[in-house]
Tab-separated table of N, CA and C in Angstrom:
chain	number	residue	atom	x	y	z
A	655	UNK	N	24.240	-29.317	58.811
A	655	UNK	CA	25.145	-28.947	59.296
A	655	UNK	C	24.709	-28.316	60.679
A	656	UNK	N	25.767	-28.537	61.678
A	656	UNK	CA	25.503	-28.075	63.328
A	656	UNK	C	26.175	-26.435	62.592
A	657	UNK	N	25.751	-25.985	63.870
A	657	UNK	CA	26.261	-24.203	64.159
A	657	UNK	C	27.697	-24.875	64.176
A	658	UNK	N	28.238	-25.243	65.085
A	658	UNK	CA	29.386	-25.626	65.393
A	658	UNK	C	29.989	-26.121	64.013
A	659	UNK	N	29.743	-27.005	63.137
A	659	UNK	CA	30.285	-27.300	62.140
A	659	UNK	C	30.572	-26.287	61.320
A	660	UNK	N	29.431	-25.536	60.762
A	660	UNK	CA	29.394	-24.216	59.788
A	660	UNK	C	30.730	-23.166	60.428
A	661	UNK	N	30.552	-23.341	61.551
A	661	UNK	CA	31.648	-22.000	62.424
A	661	UNK	C	33.112	-22.814	61.909
A	662	UNK	N	33.539	-24.018	62.171
A	662	UNK	CA	34.576	-24.740	61.607
A	662	UNK	C	34.765	-24.902	60.423
A	663	UNK	N	33.660	-25.106	59.079
A	663	UNK	CA	34.263	-24.859	58.184
A	663	UNK	C	34.367	-23.388	57.647
A	664	UNK	N	33.612	-22.042	58.084
A	664	UNK	CA	34.223	-20.949	57.689
A	664	UNK	C	35.264	-20.476	58.204
A	665	UNK	N	35.521	-20.883	59.507
A	665	UNK	CA	37.299	-20.924	60.146
A	665	UNK	C	37.999	-21.348	59.486
A	666	UNK	N	38.017	-22.377	58.924
A	666	UNK	CA	39.037	-23.493	58.051
A	666	UNK	C	39.387	-22.395	56.502
A	667	UNK	N	38.132	-21.953	55.679
A	667	UNK	CA	38.158	-21.352	54.778
A	667	UNK	C	38.852	-19.988	54.944
A	668	UNK	N	38.532	-19.176	56.045
A	668	UNK	CA	39.259	-18.300	56.453
A	668	UNK	C	41.110	-18.274	56.636
A	669	UNK	N	41.130	-19.339	57.169
A	669	UNK	CA	42.411	-19.830	57.116
A	669	UNK	C	43.249	-19.833	55.993
A	670	UNK	N	42.912	-20.522	54.999
A	670	UNK	CA	43.158	-20.471	53.689
A	670	UNK	C	43.877	-19.241	52.883
A	671	UNK	N	42.534	-18.067	53.444
A	671	UNK	CA	42.492	-17.160	52.645
A	671	UNK	C	43.218	-15.985	53.400
A	672	UNK	N	43.262	-15.764	54.597
A	672	UNK	CA	44.122	-14.982	55.757
A	672	UNK	C	45.584	-15.499	56.330
A	673	UNK	N	46.164	-14.612	56.143
A	673	UNK	CA	47.713	-14.991	56.966
A	673	UNK	C	48.310	-13.544	57.650
A	674	UNK	N	47.269	-12.783	58.247
A	674	UNK	CA	47.360	-11.285	59.357
A	674	UNK	C	48.267	-12.006	60.011
A	675	UNK	N	49.142	-11.224	60.737
A	675	UNK	CA	49.881	-11.656	61.387
A	675	UNK	C	49.165	-10.576	62.832
A	676	UNK	N	49.026	-11.328	64.076
A	676	UNK	CA	48.372	-10.600	65.269
A	676	UNK	C	47.359	-9.495	64.921
A	677	UNK	N	46.710	-9.652	63.522
A	677	UNK	CA	45.540	-9.136	63.361
A	677	UNK	C	46.090	-7.806	62.348
A	678	UNK	N	47.283	-7.986	62.594
A	678	UNK	CA	48.042	-6.374	61.381
A	678	UNK	C	48.382	-6.747	60.233
A	679	UNK	N	48.429	-8.079	59.962
A	679	UNK	CA	48.980	-8.665	58.535
A	679	UNK	C	47.920	-8.077	57.474
A	680	UNK	N	48.041	-8.022	56.021
A	680	UNK	CA	47.602	-8.057	54.972
A	680	UNK	C	46.105	-8.792	55.199
A	681	UNK	N	45.148	-8.120	54.797
A	681	UNK	CA	43.826	-8.518	54.565
A	681	UNK	C	43.398	-9.695	53.643
A	682	UNK	N	42.241	-9.765	53.712
A	682	UNK	CA	41.664	-10.991	52.555
A	682	UNK	C	43.024	-10.825	51.099
A	683	UNK	N	43.241	-12.152	50.768
A	683	UNK	CA	44.478	-11.910	49.991
A	683	UNK	C	44.415	-13.676	49.110
A	684	UNK	N	45.767	-13.868	48.988
A	684	UNK	CA	46.158	-15.286	48.496
A	684	UNK	C	47.260	-15.965	49.637
A	685	UNK	N	46.306	-16.361	50.558
A	685	UNK	CA	47.271	-17.158	51.671
A	685	UNK	C	47.167	-18.454	51.035
A	686	UNK	N	48.548	-18.460	50.725
A	686	UNK	CA	48.695	-20.171	49.651
A	686	UNK	C	49.528	-20.630	51.037
A	687	UNK	N	50.199	-20.698	51.981
A	687	UNK	CA	50.792	-21.638	52.581
A	687	UNK	C	52.453	-21.584	52.567
A	688	UNK	N	52.638	-20.630	51.326
A	688	UNK	CA	53.968	-20.741	50.473
A	688	UNK	C	54.993	-20.157	52.129
A	689	UNK	N	56.058	-20.749	51.852
A	689	UNK	CA	57.129	-20.279	53.055
A	689	UNK	C	57.478	-19.073	52.832
A	690	UNK	N	57.797	-18.032	51.880
A	690	UNK	CA	58.086	-16.723	51.800
A	690	UNK	C	57.005	-15.632	52.332
A	691	UNK	N	55.522	-16.216	52.604
A	691	UNK	CA	54.736	-15.738	53.151
A	691	UNK	C	54.812	-16.238	54.774
A	692	UNK	N	55.337	-16.896	54.908
A	692	UNK	CA	55.285	-17.414	56.318
A	692	UNK	C	56.597	-16.688	57.050
A	693	UNK	N	57.395	-16.828	56.545
A	693	UNK	CA	58.826	-16.201	56.586
A	693	UNK	C	58.339	-14.430	56.944
A	694	UNK	N	57.706	-13.688	55.681
A	694	UNK	CA	57.494	-12.357	56.137
A	694	UNK	C	56.176	-11.943	57.363
A	695	UNK	N	55.248	-12.847	57.362
A	695	UNK	CA	53.962	-12.932	58.044
A	695	UNK	C	54.323	-12.992	59.498
A	696	UNK	N	54.797	-14.196	59.730
A	696	UNK	CA	55.028	-15.023	61.160
A	696	UNK	C	56.313	-14.437	61.725
A	697	UNK	N	57.643	-15.165	60.700
A	697	UNK	CA	58.968	-15.069	61.341
A	697	UNK	C	58.919	-13.870	61.551
A	698	UNK	N	59.356	-13.104	60.462
A	698	UNK	CA	59.875	-11.761	60.415
A	698	UNK	C	59.140	-10.511	61.814
A	699	UNK	N	57.592	-10.744	61.674
A	699	UNK	CA	57.020	-10.177	62.699
A	699	UNK	C	57.270	-10.600	64.424
A	700	UNK	N	57.257	-11.989	64.509
A	700	UNK	CA	56.945	-12.520	65.951
A	700	UNK	C	57.754	-13.477	66.184
A	701	UNK	N	59.332	-13.367	65.462
A	701	UNK	CA	60.016	-14.413	65.676
A	701	UNK	C	61.461	-13.378	65.850
A	702	UNK	N	61.354	-12.645	65.152
A	702	UNK	CA	63.031	-12.435	65.026
A	702	UNK	C	62.661	-10.782	65.488
A	703	UNK	N	61.817	-9.813	65.748
A	703	UNK	CA	61.407	-8.660	65.950
A	703	UNK	C	61.574	-8.469	67.343
A	704	UNK	N	61.541	-9.861	68.074
A	704	UNK	CA	61.741	-9.566	69.930
A	704	UNK	C	63.197	-10.147	69.912
A	705	UNK	N	63.959	-10.272	69.053
A	705	UNK	CA	65.183	-10.912	69.133
A	705	UNK	C	66.082	-11.991	69.701
A	706	UNK	N	64.431	-12.975	69.490
A	706	UNK	CA	64.676	-14.454	70.002
A	706	UNK	C	65.174	-15.344	68.756
A	707	UNK	N	65.016	-14.979	67.810
A	707	UNK	CA	65.545	-15.913	66.639
A	707	UNK	C	66.415	-15.491	65.717
A	708	UNK	N	66.617	-14.080	65.738
A	708	UNK	CA	67.501	-13.618	64.551
A	708	UNK	C	69.123	-14.214	64.777
A	709	UNK	N	69.812	-13.592	63.672
A	709	UNK	CA	71.196	-13.934	63.411
A	709	UNK	C	72.139	-13.811	65.277
A	710	UNK	N	71.960	-13.309	65.777
A	710	UNK	CA	72.516	-12.557	67.235
A	710	UNK	C	71.737	-13.891	68.337
A	711	UNK	N	72.983	-14.477	68.944
A	711	UNK	CA	72.675	-14.933	69.780
A	711	UNK	C	71.005	-15.995	69.578
A	712	UNK	N	70.621	-17.001	68.558
A	712	UNK	CA	69.614	-16.932	68.339
A	712	UNK	C	69.117	-18.279	69.656
A	713	UNK	N	68.043	-18.003	69.929
A	713	UNK	CA	67.361	-18.834	70.981
A	713	UNK	C	67.355	-20.483	70.636
A	714	UNK	N	67.538	-21.279	71.044
A	714	UNK	CA	67.622	-23.235	71.164
A	714	UNK	C	68.191	-23.073	69.528
A	715	UNK	N	69.345	-22.688	69.601
A	715	UNK	CA	70.049	-22.292	68.431
A	715	UNK	C	69.677	-22.310	66.814
A	716	UNK	N	68.163	-21.894	66.584
A	716	UNK	CA	67.474	-21.839	65.619
A	716	UNK	C	67.201	-19.957	65.106
A	717	UNK	N	67.946	-20.052	64.211
A	717	UNK	CA	67.751	-18.691	63.470
A	717	UNK	C	66.841	-18.456	62.018
A	718	UNK	N	65.900	-18.004	62.475
A	718	UNK	CA	64.636	-17.605	61.553
A	718	UNK	C	64.776	-16.533	60.846
A	719	UNK	N	65.881	-15.881	60.471
A	719	UNK	CA	66.204	-15.040	59.410
A	719	UNK	C	65.590	-15.166	58.208
A	720	UNK	N	65.696	-14.567	57.137
A	720	UNK	CA	65.059	-14.739	55.996
A	720	UNK	C	66.555	-15.087	55.040
A	721	UNK	N	66.193	-16.710	54.114
A	721	UNK	CA	66.979	-16.699	53.609
A	721	UNK	C	68.084	-18.189	54.141
A	722	UNK	N	67.994	-17.658	55.682
A	722	UNK	CA	68.344	-19.416	56.620
A	722	UNK	C	67.277	-19.745	57.300
A	723	UNK	N	66.210	-19.475	57.264
A	723	UNK	CA	65.132	-19.942	58.327
A	723	UNK	C	65.007	-21.312	57.582
A	724	UNK	N	64.662	-21.590	56.445
A	724	UNK	CA	64.121	-22.751	55.757
A	724	UNK	C	65.002	-23.964	56.368
A	725	UNK	N	66.299	-23.523	55.926
A	725	UNK	CA	67.343	-24.768	55.946
A	725	UNK	C	67.372	-24.732	57.645
A	726	UNK	N	67.173	-24.133	58.419
A	726	UNK	CA	67.205	-24.404	60.163
A	726	UNK	C	66.099	-25.042	60.459
A	727	UNK	N	64.823	-25.245	60.017
A	727	UNK	CA	63.835	-25.757	60.039
A	727	UNK	C	63.311	-27.077	59.540
A	728	UNK	N	63.548	-27.152	58.046
A	728	UNK	CA	63.505	-28.350	57.544
A	728	UNK	C	64.282	-29.643	57.737
A	729	UNK	N	63.527	-30.769	57.949
A	729	UNK	CA	64.456	-32.224	58.278
A	729	UNK	C	65.433	-32.021	59.534
A	730	UNK	N	65.854	-31.051	60.412
A	730	UNK	CA	66.670	-30.695	61.094
A	730	UNK	C	66.075	-30.947	62.579
A	731	UNK	N	66.755	-31.917	63.153
A	731	UNK	CA	66.423	-32.244	64.951
A	731	UNK	C	66.543	-30.779	65.825
A	732	UNK	N	65.330	-31.199	66.685
A	732	UNK	CA	65.489	-29.859	67.669
A	732	UNK	C	66.852	-30.052	68.564
A	733	UNK	N	67.220	-28.973	69.097
A	733	UNK	CA	68.260	-28.794	70.133
A	733	UNK	C	67.359	-29.462	71.587
A	734	UNK	N	66.175	-29.123	71.659
A	734	UNK	CA	65.197	-29.678	72.865
A	734	UNK	C	65.506	-31.283	72.846
A	735	UNK	N	66.396	-32.028	74.028
A	735	UNK	CA	66.751	-32.917	74.134
A	735	UNK	C	64.978	-33.867	74.373
A	736	UNK	N	64.216	-33.972	75.007
A	736	UNK	CA	62.973	-34.622	74.881
A	736	UNK	C	62.306	-34.388	73.533
A	737	UNK	N	62.280	-33.363	72.719
A	737	UNK	CA	61.593	-33.838	71.520
A	737	UNK	C	62.512	-34.606	70.771
A	738	UNK	N	63.890	-34.188	70.862
A	738	UNK	CA	64.828	-35.195	69.986
A	738	UNK	C	64.308	-36.687	70.287
A	739	UNK	N	64.117	-36.796	71.524
A	739	UNK	CA	63.831	-38.427	72.141
A	739	UNK	C	62.630	-38.647	71.838
A	740	UNK	N	61.707	-38.090	71.211
A	740	UNK	CA	60.520	-38.205	71.059
A	740	UNK	C	60.347	-38.330	69.323
A	741	UNK	N	61.422	-38.231	68.760
A	741	UNK	CA	61.442	-38.425	67.086
A	741	UNK	C	61.121	-37.404	66.096
A	742	UNK	N	61.375	-36.173	67.378
A	742	UNK	CA	60.519	-35.083	66.501
A	742	UNK	C	61.452	-34.296	65.289
A	743	UNK	N	60.979	-33.463	64.802
A	743	UNK	CA	62.007	-32.469	63.874
A	743	UNK	C	61.363	-31.388	63.926
A	744	UNK	N	62.279	-30.228	63.863
A	744	UNK	CA	61.764	-29.290	63.622
A	744	UNK	C	60.489	-29.082	63.029
A	745	UNK	N	60.535	-29.247	61.958
A	745	UNK	CA	59.793	-29.876	60.678
A	745	UNK	C	59.796	-30.783	59.935
A	746	UNK	N	58.670	-31.712	59.991
A	746	UNK	CA	58.888	-32.927	59.427
A	746	UNK	C	57.910	-32.552	58.317
A	747	UNK	N	58.797	-32.789	56.841
A	747	UNK	CA	57.761	-32.611	55.889
A	747	UNK	C	56.630	-33.675	55.892
A	748	UNK	N	55.559	-33.339	55.599
A	748	UNK	CA	54.408	-33.590	55.221
A	748	UNK	C	53.971	-34.757	56.569
A	749	UNK	N	54.778	-34.192	58.068
A	749	UNK	CA	54.210	-35.178	58.866
A	749	UNK	C	53.742	-33.823	59.638
A	750	UNK	N	52.702	-33.004	60.004
A	750	UNK	CA	52.327	-32.181	61.011
A	750	UNK	C	52.562	-32.779	62.130
A	751	UNK	N	52.238	-33.916	62.895
A	751	UNK	CA	52.402	-34.320	64.336
A	751	UNK	C	53.899	-34.759	64.870
A	752	UNK	N	54.458	-34.677	63.617
A	752	UNK	CA	55.992	-35.017	64.090
A	752	UNK	C	56.753	-33.875	63.863
A	753	UNK	N	56.249	-32.484	63.818
A	753	UNK	CA	56.735	-31.084	63.722
A	753	UNK	C	56.933	-30.614	65.573
A	754	UNK	N	58.146	-30.382	65.748
A	754	UNK	CA	58.127	-29.714	66.952
A	754	UNK	C	57.615	-28.098	66.614
A	755	UNK	N	57.595	-27.635	65.622
A	755	UNK	CA	57.266	-25.962	65.171
A	755	UNK	C	56.000	-26.253	65.777
A	756	UNK	N	55.171	-26.791	65.148
A	756	UNK	CA	53.666	-26.804	65.265
A	756	UNK	C	53.175	-26.937	66.992
A	757	UNK	N	54.199	-27.601	67.422
A	757	UNK	CA	53.781	-28.264	68.982
A	757	UNK	C	54.161	-26.980	69.605
A	758	UNK	N	55.344	-26.175	69.479
A	758	UNK	CA	55.885	-25.258	70.071
A	758	UNK	C	54.451	-23.676	69.854
A	759	UNK	N	54.005	-23.858	68.449
A	759	UNK	CA	53.186	-22.535	68.276
A	759	UNK	C	51.326	-23.120	68.597
A	760	UNK	N	51.298	-24.401	68.827
A	760	UNK	CA	50.198	-24.420	69.325
A	760	UNK	C	49.962	-24.822	70.861
A	761	UNK	N	50.984	-24.897	71.669
A	761	UNK	CA	51.277	-25.112	72.906
A	761	UNK	C	51.175	-26.614	73.600
A	762	UNK	N	50.864	-27.634	72.399
A	762	UNK	CA	50.899	-28.896	72.264
A	762	UNK	C	51.765	-29.450	72.744
A	763	UNK	N	52.235	-29.079	74.177
A	763	UNK	CA	53.827	-29.646	74.581
A	763	UNK	C	53.424	-30.449	75.648
A	764	UNK	N	54.408	-31.287	75.662
A	764	UNK	CA	54.824	-32.216	76.914
A	764	UNK	C	56.163	-31.625	77.809
A	765	UNK	N	55.857	-32.346	79.524
A	765	UNK	CA	57.027	-31.587	80.259
A	765	UNK	C	58.001	-31.466	79.728
A	766	UNK	N	59.194	-30.821	79.672
A	766	UNK	CA	60.407	-30.542	79.091
A	766	UNK	C	60.577	-30.556	77.826
A	767	UNK	N	59.582	-30.195	76.967
A	767	UNK	CA	59.389	-29.455	75.359
A	767	UNK	C	59.852	-28.173	75.446
A	768	UNK	N	59.708	-27.412	76.485
A	768	UNK	CA	59.905	-25.895	76.507
A	768	UNK	C	58.346	-25.121	76.735
A	769	UNK	N	58.435	-23.977	76.089
A	769	UNK	CA	56.991	-23.088	76.168
A	769	UNK	C	56.444	-22.810	75.061
A	770	UNK	N	55.305	-22.489	74.933
A	770	UNK	CA	54.901	-21.783	73.863
A	770	UNK	C	55.236	-20.794	73.168
A	771	UNK	N	55.241	-20.607	72.073
A	771	UNK	CA	56.261	-19.550	71.122
A	771	UNK	C	54.866	-18.905	70.534
A	772	UNK	N	54.979	-17.470	70.285
A	772	UNK	CA	56.349	-16.822	70.629
A	772	UNK	C	56.434	-16.637	72.433
A	773	UNK	N	57.630	-16.571	72.503
A	773	UNK	CA	57.536	-16.429	74.202
A	773	UNK	C	57.160	-15.056	74.150
A	774	UNK	N	56.550	-14.612	75.812
A	774	UNK	CA	55.923	-13.065	76.253
A	774	UNK	C	55.516	-12.558	75.525
A	775	UNK	N	54.789	-13.287	74.350
A	775	UNK	CA	54.002	-12.496	73.193
A	775	UNK	C	52.570	-13.303	73.654
A	776	UNK	N	51.542	-12.492	72.502
A	776	UNK	CA	50.456	-13.003	72.268
A	776	UNK	C	50.766	-14.657	71.774
A	777	UNK	N	49.866	-15.430	72.040
A	777	UNK	CA	50.161	-16.689	70.755
A	777	UNK	C	49.768	-16.152	69.256
A	778	UNK	N	50.293	-17.142	68.338
A	778	UNK	CA	49.790	-16.473	66.941
A	778	UNK	C	48.014	-16.710	66.839
A	779	UNK	N	47.792	-16.229	65.919
A	779	UNK	CA	45.979	-16.449	65.760
A	779	UNK	C	46.200	-18.204	65.068
A	780	UNK	N	44.958	-18.433	65.204
A	780	UNK	CA	44.534	-19.378	64.835
A	780	UNK	C	44.855	-19.780	63.164
A	781	UNK	N	44.477	-18.426	62.382
A	781	UNK	CA	45.134	-18.777	61.016
A	781	UNK	C	46.417	-18.628	60.628
A	782	UNK	N	47.180	-18.251	60.946
A	782	UNK	CA	48.482	-18.322	61.042
A	782	UNK	C	49.262	-19.212	61.418
A	783	UNK	N	48.602	-20.136	62.528
A	783	UNK	CA	49.196	-21.408	62.988
A	783	UNK	C	48.410	-22.467	61.780
A	784	UNK	N	47.592	-22.736	61.166
A	784	UNK	CA	46.953	-23.388	60.128
A	784	UNK	C	47.623	-22.869	58.570
A	785	UNK	N	48.330	-21.753	58.814
A	785	UNK	CA	49.518	-21.503	57.406
A	785	UNK	C	50.852	-22.302	57.560
A	786	UNK	N	50.792	-22.232	58.815
A	786	UNK	CA	52.285	-22.909	59.070
A	786	UNK	C	51.962	-24.821	58.755
A	787	UNK	N	50.832	-24.832	59.428
A	787	UNK	CA	50.223	-26.253	59.536
A	787	UNK	C	49.918	-26.898	58.019
A	788	UNK	N	49.223	-26.101	57.249
A	788	UNK	CA	48.944	-26.448	55.558
A	788	UNK	C	50.333	-26.881	54.849
A	789	UNK	N	51.326	-25.623	55.318
A	789	UNK	CA	52.390	-25.534	54.615
A	789	UNK	C	53.542	-26.836	54.652
A	790	UNK	N	53.585	-27.118	56.073
A	790	UNK	CA	54.100	-28.628	56.666
A	790	UNK	C	53.204	-29.647	55.757
A	791	UNK	N	51.795	-29.586	56.060
A	791	UNK	CA	51.043	-30.814	55.467
A	791	UNK	C	51.538	-31.008	54.301
A	792	UNK	N	51.703	-29.880	53.565
A	792	UNK	CA	52.003	-29.950	51.893
A	792	UNK	C	53.479	-30.136	51.605
A	793	UNK	N	53.970	-31.209	52.803
A	793	UNK	CA	55.235	-31.266	52.528
A	793	UNK	C	56.385	-30.338	52.731
A	794	UNK	N	56.071	-28.992	53.247
A	794	UNK	CA	57.143	-27.941	53.676
A	794	UNK	C	58.094	-27.874	52.667
A	795	UNK	N	57.592	-27.176	50.983
A	795	UNK	CA	57.883	-26.550	50.004
A	795	UNK	C	58.955	-25.561	50.591
A	796	UNK	N	60.233	-25.240	49.659
A	796	UNK	CA	61.385	-24.293	49.869
A	796	UNK	C	60.617	-23.021	49.588
A	797	UNK	N	60.820	-21.866	49.948
A	797	UNK	CA	60.566	-20.735	49.368
A	797	UNK	C	60.429	-20.569	47.186
A	798	UNK	N	59.277	-20.211	46.795
A	798	UNK	CA	59.195	-20.288	45.376
A	798	UNK	C	60.339	-19.368	45.042
A	799	UNK	N	60.735	-18.579	45.850
A	799	UNK	CA	61.819	-17.541	45.238
A	799	UNK	C	63.212	-18.129	45.371
A	800	UNK	N	63.246	-19.246	45.766
A	800	UNK	CA	64.734	-20.036	45.945
A	800	UNK	C	64.804	-21.523	45.045
A	801	UNK	N	65.587	-21.665	44.591
A	801	UNK	CA	65.708	-22.837	43.973
A	801	UNK	C	65.516	-24.280	44.424
A	802	UNK	N	65.193	-25.020	44.048
A	802	UNK	CA	65.001	-26.398	44.919
A	802	UNK	C	66.136	-26.877	44.403
A	803	UNK	N	66.972	-27.846	45.721
A	803	UNK	CA	68.180	-28.032	45.521
A	803	UNK	C	67.749	-29.647	44.467
A	804	UNK	N	69.169	-29.595	43.782
A	804	UNK	CA	68.711	-30.946	42.840
A	804	UNK	C	69.938	-31.500	43.184
A	805	UNK	N	69.785	-32.970	43.179
A	805	UNK	CA	70.974	-34.174	43.312
A	805	UNK	C	71.844	-33.694	42.736
A	806	UNK	N	73.571	-33.971	43.060
A	806	UNK	CA	74.604	-34.218	41.772
A	806	UNK	C	74.874	-35.180	41.083
A	807	UNK	N	74.524	-34.685	39.671
A	807	UNK	CA	74.666	-35.707	38.801
A	807	UNK	C	76.026	-36.246	38.740
A	808	UNK	N	76.869	-37.400	38.548
A	808	UNK	CA	77.757	-37.555	38.165
A	808	UNK	C	78.111	-38.963	37.137
Protein backbone atom coordinates (compact mmCIF):
# COMPACT_ATOMS: atom_id res chain seq x y z
CA UNK A 1 0.00 0.00 0.00
CA UNK A 2 1.44 3.37 -0.99
CA UNK A 3 1.82 6.21 1.45
CA UNK A 4 -0.97 8.11 -0.30
CA UNK A 5 -3.34 5.12 -0.08
CA UNK A 6 -2.48 4.66 3.58
CA UNK A 7 -3.25 8.33 4.31
CA UNK A 8 -6.56 8.03 2.42
CA UNK A 9 -7.48 4.91 4.41
CA UNK A 10 -6.65 6.59 7.70
CA UNK A 11 -8.60 9.71 6.71
CA UNK A 12 -11.63 7.60 5.81
CA UNK A 13 -11.45 5.78 9.15
CA UNK A 14 -11.17 9.05 11.03
CA UNK A 15 -14.16 10.44 9.13
CA UNK A 16 -16.26 7.62 10.52
CA UNK A 17 -15.14 8.34 14.07
CA UNK A 18 -14.96 12.11 14.29
CA UNK A 19 -17.67 14.68 13.73
CA UNK A 20 -16.07 17.81 15.17
CA UNK A 21 -17.11 21.20 13.87
CA UNK A 22 -14.15 23.25 12.68
CA UNK A 23 -12.07 21.42 15.25
CA UNK A 24 -14.24 22.59 18.14
CA UNK A 25 -16.60 19.61 18.23
CA UNK A 26 -16.38 16.56 20.39
CA UNK A 27 -13.38 14.29 20.17
CA UNK A 28 -13.44 10.67 19.14
CA UNK A 29 -16.81 9.10 19.64
CA UNK A 30 -19.51 7.33 17.73
CA UNK A 31 -19.85 9.46 14.60
CA UNK A 32 -22.64 7.49 13.05
CA UNK A 33 -23.71 9.84 10.28
CA UNK A 34 -27.01 10.17 12.14
CA UNK A 35 -29.01 13.22 11.09
CA UNK A 36 -29.32 14.41 14.70
CA UNK A 37 -25.52 14.50 14.87
CA UNK A 38 -25.33 16.48 11.62
CA UNK A 39 -27.91 18.88 13.04
CA UNK A 40 -26.04 19.58 16.27
CA UNK A 41 -22.47 19.42 15.00
CA UNK A 42 -22.86 21.16 11.63
CA UNK A 43 -26.17 22.94 11.05
CA UNK A 44 -26.55 24.42 14.55
CA UNK A 45 -22.94 25.61 14.63
CA UNK A 46 -22.13 26.61 11.05
CA UNK A 47 -25.46 27.33 9.35
CA UNK A 48 -27.83 28.75 11.94
CA UNK A 49 -25.39 30.61 14.17
CA UNK A 50 -24.42 32.93 11.31
CA UNK A 51 -28.10 33.73 10.83
CA UNK A 52 -28.18 32.43 7.26
CA UNK A 53 -30.50 29.44 7.59
CA UNK A 54 -32.31 30.23 10.81
CA UNK A 55 -36.07 30.56 11.13
CA UNK A 56 -36.10 34.30 10.36
CA UNK A 57 -35.48 35.15 6.68
CA UNK A 58 -33.66 31.93 5.74
CA UNK A 59 -31.35 32.25 2.74
CA UNK A 60 -32.47 30.30 -0.31
CA UNK A 61 -35.72 29.53 1.48
CA UNK A 62 -33.85 26.87 3.49
CA UNK A 63 -34.37 26.65 7.23
CA UNK A 64 -31.89 24.40 9.01
CA UNK A 65 -33.41 24.74 12.47
CA UNK A 66 -33.80 21.50 14.42
CA UNK A 67 -37.21 19.98 13.86
CA UNK A 68 -37.59 21.67 10.47
CA UNK A 69 -34.32 20.98 8.66
CA UNK A 70 -34.91 17.34 7.68
CA UNK A 71 -38.17 18.12 5.87
CA UNK A 72 -36.56 21.17 4.26
CA UNK A 73 -33.75 19.05 2.81
CA UNK A 74 -34.77 15.51 1.91
CA UNK A 75 -36.45 15.04 -1.48
CA UNK A 76 -36.88 18.82 -1.87
CA UNK A 77 -35.96 20.74 -5.01
CA UNK A 78 -33.53 23.59 -4.43
CA UNK A 79 -34.64 27.16 -5.09
CA UNK A 80 -31.56 27.63 -7.30
CA UNK A 81 -32.82 27.36 -10.89
CA UNK A 82 -29.54 25.99 -12.27
CA UNK A 83 -29.47 23.18 -9.71
CA UNK A 84 -33.14 22.40 -10.33
CA UNK A 85 -32.57 22.31 -14.11
CA UNK A 86 -29.75 19.80 -13.51
CA UNK A 87 -32.25 17.55 -11.71
CA UNK A 88 -30.63 17.98 -8.30
CA UNK A 89 -32.50 17.78 -5.02
CA UNK A 90 -31.31 19.46 -1.85
CA UNK A 91 -30.75 15.90 -0.58
CA UNK A 92 -31.41 12.91 -2.82
CA UNK A 93 -31.44 9.87 -0.49
CA UNK A 94 -28.81 7.37 -1.56
CA UNK A 95 -27.63 9.63 -4.39
CA UNK A 96 -24.70 11.73 -3.22
CA UNK A 97 -23.95 13.08 -6.72
CA UNK A 98 -27.55 14.30 -7.11
CA UNK A 99 -27.57 16.12 -3.76
CA UNK A 100 -27.14 19.88 -4.00
CA UNK A 101 -26.17 20.04 -0.32
CA UNK A 102 -22.99 18.07 -1.05
CA UNK A 103 -22.11 20.35 -3.97
CA UNK A 104 -22.59 23.43 -1.77
CA UNK A 105 -20.47 22.00 1.04
CA UNK A 106 -17.63 20.74 -1.18
CA UNK A 107 -17.56 23.71 -3.56
CA UNK A 108 -18.03 21.37 -6.53
CA UNK A 109 -20.33 23.86 -8.25
CA UNK A 110 -20.95 24.90 -11.82
CA UNK A 111 -21.50 28.54 -12.76
CA UNK A 112 -24.93 29.65 -11.64
CA UNK A 113 -25.18 27.30 -8.65
CA UNK A 114 -24.00 29.87 -6.15
CA UNK A 115 -21.05 29.70 -3.80
CA UNK A 116 -19.58 27.23 -1.35
CA UNK A 117 -21.15 27.08 2.09
CA UNK A 118 -20.87 28.14 4.80
CA UNK A 119 -20.66 31.59 3.24
CA UNK A 120 -18.19 33.98 4.83
CA UNK A 121 -16.69 31.28 7.04
CA UNK A 122 -14.11 28.53 6.78
CA UNK A 123 -15.31 25.50 4.82
CA UNK A 124 -16.41 22.49 6.79
CA UNK A 125 -13.70 19.96 7.55
CA UNK A 126 -13.32 16.90 5.34
CA UNK A 127 -14.61 14.82 8.27
CA UNK A 128 -17.76 16.93 8.55
CA UNK A 129 -18.41 16.73 4.82
CA UNK A 130 -17.86 12.97 4.93
CA UNK A 131 -20.41 12.72 7.74
CA UNK A 132 -23.03 14.36 5.49
CA UNK A 133 -22.00 12.24 2.49
CA UNK A 134 -22.25 9.03 4.55
CA UNK A 135 -25.71 9.99 5.79
CA UNK A 136 -26.93 10.67 2.25
CA UNK A 137 -25.30 7.50 0.87
CA UNK A 138 -27.08 5.52 3.62
CA UNK A 139 -30.43 6.77 2.31
CA UNK A 140 -30.70 9.98 4.40
CA UNK A 141 -32.63 8.39 7.26
CA UNK A 142 -34.57 10.73 9.55
CA UNK A 143 -33.28 11.60 13.00
CA UNK A 144 -33.58 8.65 15.34
CA UNK A 145 -35.56 10.76 17.82
CA UNK A 146 -38.28 11.48 15.24
CA UNK A 147 -40.71 8.80 14.11
CA UNK A 148 -40.40 7.59 10.55
CA UNK A 149 -43.53 8.57 8.61
CA UNK A 150 -45.78 5.64 7.75
CA UNK A 151 -48.23 5.54 4.88
CA UNK A 152 -51.90 5.98 5.69
CA UNK A 153 -53.72 2.68 5.67
CA UNK A 154 -57.34 2.82 4.55
